[in-house]
Coordinates of C-alpha atoms and ligand atoms in Angstrom, one line a residue:
X34 CA -27.9 -138.5 -76.9
X35 CA -29.6 -141.9 -76.7
X36 CA -27.1 -144.8 -76.4
X37 CA -27.0 -147.2 -79.4
X38 CA -26.1 -150.4 -77.4
X39 CA -27.9 -149.9 -74.1
X40 CA -31.5 -149.6 -72.8
X41 CA -31.7 -147.3 -69.9
X42 CA -34.5 -146.6 -67.4
X43 CA -35.2 -145.7 -63.8
X44 CA -37.5 -147.8 -61.7
X45 CA -38.2 -146.8 -58.1
X46 CA -34.8 -145.4 -57.3
X47 CA -33.0 -148.1 -59.3
X48 CA -31.1 -147.0 -62.4
X49 CA -31.5 -149.9 -64.9
X50 CA -29.0 -150.5 -67.7
X51 CA -29.5 -153.3 -70.2
X52 CA -26.6 -154.3 -72.5
X53 CA -28.3 -154.5 -75.9
X54 CA -26.4 -155.8 -78.9
X55 CA -28.2 -159.1 -79.2
X56 CA -26.9 -160.1 -82.7
X57 CA -23.3 -160.2 -81.3
X58 CA -24.4 -161.7 -77.9
X59 CA -23.7 -158.3 -76.4
X60 CA -20.0 -158.4 -77.4
X61 CA -18.6 -155.3 -75.7
X62 CA -17.3 -152.9 -78.3
X63 CA -15.6 -149.7 -77.2
X64 CA -18.7 -147.6 -78.0
X65 CA -20.8 -149.8 -75.7
X66 CA -18.3 -149.5 -72.8
X67 CA -18.1 -145.7 -73.4
X68 CA -21.9 -145.5 -73.3
X69 CA -22.1 -147.7 -70.2
X70 CA -19.6 -145.4 -68.4
X71 CA -21.7 -142.3 -69.3
X72 CA -24.9 -143.9 -68.0
X73 CA -23.3 -145.3 -64.8
X74 CA -21.8 -141.9 -64.0
X75 CA -25.1 -140.2 -64.8
X76 CA -26.9 -142.5 -62.3
X77 CA -24.1 -142.0 -59.8
X78 CA -24.8 -138.2 -59.8
X79 CA -28.6 -138.6 -59.9
X80 CA -30.2 -138.1 -56.4
X81 CA -33.3 -140.0 -57.6
X82 CA -31.1 -143.2 -58.0
X83 CA -30.0 -145.2 -55.0
X84 CA -28.6 -148.3 -56.7
X85 CA -27.8 -149.5 -60.2
X86 CA -28.9 -152.7 -62.0
X87 CA -26.9 -154.0 -64.9
X88 CA -28.3 -156.7 -67.1
X89 CA -28.0 -158.3 -70.5
X90 CA -30.1 -160.6 -72.6
X91 CA -31.4 -164.1 -71.8
X92 CA -28.8 -165.9 -74.1
X93 CA -25.9 -163.6 -73.1
X94 CA -25.0 -161.1 -70.4
X95 CA -22.0 -160.4 -72.6
X96 CA -19.8 -162.8 -74.6
X97 CA -16.7 -160.7 -74.1
X98 CA -15.0 -157.8 -75.7
X99 CA -15.6 -157.4 -79.4
X100 CA -13.1 -159.7 -81.0
X101 CA -13.4 -158.2 -84.5
X102 CA -12.6 -154.8 -83.1
X103 CA -9.3 -156.1 -81.6
X104 CA -8.2 -158.8 -84.0
X105 CA -5.9 -156.7 -86.2
X106 CA -4.6 -154.3 -83.5
X107 CA -0.9 -154.0 -82.7
X108 CA 0.4 -153.7 -79.1
X109 CA 1.1 -150.1 -79.6
X110 CA -2.4 -149.5 -81.0
X111 CA -3.9 -151.2 -78.0
X112 CA -1.8 -149.2 -75.6
X113 CA -2.7 -145.9 -77.3
X114 CA -6.4 -146.8 -77.6
X115 CA -6.3 -147.0 -73.7
X116 CA -9.7 -148.7 -73.6
X117 CA -9.1 -149.6 -69.9
X118 CA -9.4 -145.9 -69.0
X119 CA -13.2 -146.4 -69.3
X120 CA -13.1 -149.6 -67.4
X121 CA -11.3 -147.8 -64.6
X122 CA -14.2 -145.4 -64.4
X123 CA -16.6 -148.3 -63.7
X124 CA -14.5 -149.0 -60.6
X125 CA -15.1 -145.5 -59.3
X126 CA -18.9 -145.5 -59.4
X127 CA -19.9 -145.0 -55.8
X128 CA -23.4 -146.4 -55.7
X129 CA -23.8 -150.2 -55.6
X130 CA -24.1 -152.0 -58.9
X131 CA -26.1 -155.3 -59.1
X132 CA -25.3 -157.5 -62.1
X133 CA -28.1 -159.8 -63.3
X134 CA -26.5 -162.5 -65.4
X135 CA -28.2 -164.9 -67.7
X136 CA -26.5 -167.0 -70.4
X137 CA -22.9 -166.2 -71.3
X138 CA -20.7 -164.0 -69.2
X139 CA -17.4 -164.7 -70.9
X140 CA -14.1 -162.8 -71.1
X141 CA -14.9 -159.1 -70.8
X142 CA -18.5 -160.1 -69.9
X143 CA -17.3 -162.1 -66.9
X144 CA -15.0 -159.2 -66.0
X145 CA -17.8 -156.7 -66.2
X146 CA -20.0 -158.8 -63.9
X147 CA -17.1 -159.1 -61.5
X148 CA -16.6 -155.3 -61.6
X149 CA -20.1 -155.0 -60.2
X150 CA -20.7 -155.3 -56.5
X151 CA -23.2 -158.2 -56.3
X152 CA -24.1 -160.8 -58.9
X153 CA -27.4 -162.6 -59.3
X154 CA -27.2 -165.4 -61.8
X155 CA -29.9 -167.3 -63.6
X156 CA -29.7 -171.1 -63.8
X157 CA -28.5 -170.8 -67.4
X158 CA -25.6 -168.5 -66.6
X159 CA -22.1 -169.6 -67.7
X160 CA -19.0 -167.8 -66.5
X161 CA -15.6 -168.1 -68.1
X162 CA -12.4 -166.5 -69.2
X163 CA -11.9 -168.1 -72.7
X164 CA -9.2 -165.6 -73.8
X165 CA -6.6 -168.4 -73.9
X166 CA -8.4 -169.8 -77.0
X167 CA -7.7 -166.5 -78.7
X168 CA -4.0 -166.5 -77.9
X169 CA -4.4 -163.8 -75.2
X170 CA -5.2 -163.4 -71.5
X171 CA -8.0 -161.5 -69.7
X172 CA -7.3 -157.8 -69.7
X173 CA -10.1 -156.1 -67.7
X174 CA -9.4 -157.7 -64.3
X175 CA -10.1 -161.4 -65.1
X176 CA -6.9 -162.6 -63.7
X177 CA -7.0 -160.3 -60.7
X178 CA -10.7 -160.1 -59.6
X179 CA -11.3 -163.8 -60.3
X180 CA -8.3 -164.9 -58.3
X181 CA -9.3 -162.7 -55.4
X182 CA -12.8 -164.1 -55.5
X183 CA -12.5 -167.8 -56.2
X184 CA -8.9 -168.5 -55.1
X185 CA -5.8 -169.5 -57.1
X186 CA -6.7 -173.1 -58.0
X187 CA -10.1 -172.3 -59.5
X188 CA -8.8 -169.1 -61.2
X189 CA -5.9 -171.0 -62.7
X190 CA -8.2 -173.7 -64.1
X191 CA -10.6 -171.1 -65.6
X192 CA -7.9 -168.8 -67.1
X193 CA -5.5 -171.6 -68.3
X194 CA -8.1 -173.9 -69.8
X195 CA -10.7 -171.3 -70.9
X196 CA -13.5 -173.6 -69.7
X197 CA -16.7 -172.1 -68.5
X198 CA -18.4 -172.9 -65.2
X199 CA -22.1 -173.2 -64.6
X200 CA -24.2 -170.9 -62.4
X201 CA -24.1 -173.5 -59.6
X202 CA -20.4 -173.9 -59.7
X203 CA -20.0 -170.1 -59.7
X204 CA -22.2 -170.0 -56.6
X205 CA -20.2 -172.6 -54.9
X206 CA -17.0 -170.8 -55.8
X207 CA -18.3 -167.5 -54.3
X208 CA -18.4 -165.8 -57.6
X209 CA -22.2 -165.1 -57.5
X210 CA -24.5 -164.2 -54.6
X211 CA -27.4 -166.3 -55.6
X212 CA -28.8 -168.4 -58.4
X213 CA -32.4 -168.1 -59.5
X214 CA -34.6 -169.6 -62.2
X215 CA -34.3 -167.8 -65.5
X216 CA -37.8 -166.4 -65.5
X217 CA -37.3 -164.8 -62.0
X218 CA -33.8 -163.3 -62.6
X219 CA -34.9 -159.8 -63.5
X220 CA -37.5 -159.4 -60.8
X221 CA -35.2 -160.8 -58.1
X222 CA -32.3 -158.6 -59.2
X223 CA -34.6 -155.6 -59.3
X224 CA -35.9 -156.5 -55.8
X225 CA -32.4 -156.6 -54.5
X226 CA -31.4 -153.4 -56.1
X227 CA -34.6 -151.7 -54.8
X228 CA -33.7 -152.9 -51.3
X229 CA -30.3 -151.3 -51.6
X230 CA -31.8 -148.2 -53.0
X231 CA -34.0 -147.9 -49.9
X232 CA -31.0 -147.6 -47.5
X233 CA -29.5 -144.5 -46.2
X234 CA -27.7 -143.1 -49.3
X235 CA -24.6 -141.8 -47.7
X236 CA -24.1 -144.9 -45.5
X237 CA -24.7 -147.1 -48.5
X238 CA -21.9 -145.4 -50.5
X239 CA -19.5 -145.5 -47.7
X240 CA -20.3 -149.2 -47.0
X241 CA -19.5 -150.0 -50.6
X242 CA -16.3 -147.9 -50.4
X243 CA -15.2 -149.7 -47.2
X244 CA -15.8 -153.2 -48.5
X245 CA -14.1 -152.3 -51.7
X246 CA -11.0 -151.1 -49.8
X247 CA -10.7 -154.5 -48.1
X248 CA -11.5 -156.5 -51.3
X249 CA -9.4 -154.5 -53.7
X250 CA -6.1 -154.0 -51.8
X251 CA -3.4 -153.6 -54.4
X252 CA -6.0 -154.1 -57.2
X253 CA -5.1 -150.9 -59.2
X254 CA -1.4 -151.9 -59.5
X255 CA -2.3 -155.5 -60.3
X256 CA -4.8 -154.4 -63.0
X257 CA -2.1 -152.3 -64.6
X258 CA 0.2 -155.3 -64.7
X259 CA -2.5 -157.5 -66.3
X260 CA -3.2 -154.8 -68.9
X261 CA 0.5 -154.5 -69.9
X262 CA 0.7 -158.3 -70.4
X263 CA -2.6 -158.2 -72.4
X264 CA -1.1 -155.4 -74.6
X265 CA 2.1 -157.3 -75.1
X266 CA 0.3 -160.4 -76.5
X267 CA -0.9 -158.2 -79.4
X268 CA 2.6 -158.4 -80.7
X269 CA 2.4 -162.2 -81.1
X270 CA 1.4 -164.2 -84.1
X271 CA -0.7 -166.4 -81.9
X272 CA -3.0 -163.5 -81.0
X273 CA -3.6 -162.8 -84.7
X274 CA -4.2 -166.5 -85.4
X275 CA -6.5 -166.9 -82.3
X276 CA -8.7 -163.9 -83.1
X277 CA -8.7 -164.4 -86.9
X278 CA -9.7 -168.1 -86.4
X279 CA -12.7 -167.0 -84.3
X280 CA -13.8 -164.6 -86.9
X281 CA -13.3 -167.2 -89.6
X282 CA -15.1 -169.8 -87.5
X283 CA -12.2 -172.3 -87.5
X284 CA -9.9 -173.9 -85.0
X285 CA -6.7 -171.9 -84.3
X286 CA -3.3 -173.2 -85.2
X287 CA -1.0 -171.8 -82.5
X288 CA 2.8 -171.7 -83.2
X289 CA 4.2 -170.2 -80.0
X290 CA 5.4 -167.1 -81.9
Ligands
LIG179 C1 -17.4 -160.5 -81.4 C2 -18.9 -162.1 -81.1 C3 -18.4 -162.4 -79.8 C4 -17.3 -161.6 -79.4 C5 -20.0 -163.8 -80.2 N1 -19.9 -163.0 -81.3 N2 -19.1 -163.4 -79.3 N3 -18.4 -161.2 -81.9 N4 -16.8 -160.6 -80.2 N5 -16.7 -161.8 -78.2 C6 -20.8 -163.1 -82.4 C7 -20.4 -164.2 -83.3 O1 -19.3 -163.9 -84.2 C8 -21.7 -164.4 -84.1 O2 -21.8 -163.4 -85.1 C9 -22.8 -164.1 -83.1 O3 -22.1 -163.3 -82.1 C10 -23.4 -165.3 -82.4 O4 -22.3 -166.1 -81.9 P1 -22.1 -167.6 -82.2 O5 -20.6 -167.9 -82.0 O6 -22.6 -167.9 -83.6 O7 -23.0 -168.3 -81.1 P2 -22.9 -169.7 -80.4 O8 -22.5 -170.8 -81.4 O9 -24.1 -169.9 -79.7 O10 -21.7 -169.5 -79.4 C11 -21.7 -168.7 -78.4 C12 -20.3 -168.4 -77.8 C13 -19.4 -168.0 -78.9 C14 -19.8 -169.7 -77.1 C15 -20.5 -167.4 -76.7 O11 -20.0 -166.9 -79.6 C16 -18.0 -167.5 -78.4 O12 -17.2 -168.4 -78.0 N6 -17.8 -166.2 -78.4 C17 -16.5 -165.6 -78.0 C18 -16.3 -165.7 -76.5 C19 -14.9 -165.2 -76.2 O13 -13.9 -165.6 -76.6 N7 -14.9 -164.1 -75.4 C20 -13.7 -163.4 -75.0 C21 -13.4 -162.3 -75.9 S1 -11.8 -161.5 -75.6 P3 -22.3 -163.8 -86.6 O14 -22.1 -162.5 -87.3 O15 -21.4 -164.9 -87.1 O16 -23.7 -164.2 -86.4 C22 -12.2 -160.6 -74.2 C23 -11.0 -159.9 -73.7 C24 -11.4 -158.8 -72.7 O17 -13.2 -160.5 -73.8 C25 -10.3 -157.8 -72.6 C26 -10.8 -156.6 -72.0 C27 -11.6 -155.7 -72.7

């Protein structure tokens, strides 16, 4: 079945996936993540694909998880929904994934980019973990992968203040591999993915696996911890206020309850 929220193609041994829900700035609803996992796993099995390219739109790679979908959920509902089971499957894709990021990569969007293996950013890219403005915390690796990548001080600033950083700042912090002009992003990202796809396929997979082992030591357990804290916050009034205020386009009034 054709995915509703993705555009998928193969170009010279590169499996290309474009997040496509432009009216919501590619907000990641659960269907979109489920579709993404299906396509990633399909490319992972396909011998004609050597590497994968994940991209979004010019204004947004993805502006985070779909807030409307989560706003009213309780902790128990979040836990039972187990949306992170799909995110875990992204981590197990064995071929390299290049993210091409233009515009907003916020919350789950930043986490999705970080779950990829290399990130190319356009000059317009903005990275951030704004969940604190919603009365929650990152839930799909934002506190863990970001800290491992940019270090404690920068991660603290981003996660605690919710402020975004520019593509240049992200480059200086080691969050992205390279920054390119907006109009060159897709061609440069495709060029990089094609280069990877031309390598010896088995060595490429094992190279990814070996680097992942070094970079992701203890990650599984730490992601689990983050998820539990994320779920817990859905039992607070502040989470309801934070997410409802976003939907109602007003400032939140947090009470610490
Ligand atoms: C649902 C979203 C959305 C989101 C944007 N939209 N982000 N809908 N979930 N995360 C919708 C808006 O409601 C709006 O719909 C349309 O997209 C355009 O957005 P605007 O806000 O009008 O655009 P703009 O003024 O340009 O502001 C862009 C923005 C802002 C700064 C990116 O949209 C924003 O702050 N978005 C939320 C970012 C965020 O908090 N992300 C973290 C989510 S929590 P209408 O219908 O009004 O046109 C998260 C947790 C991950 O990611 C946990 C693991 C899964």
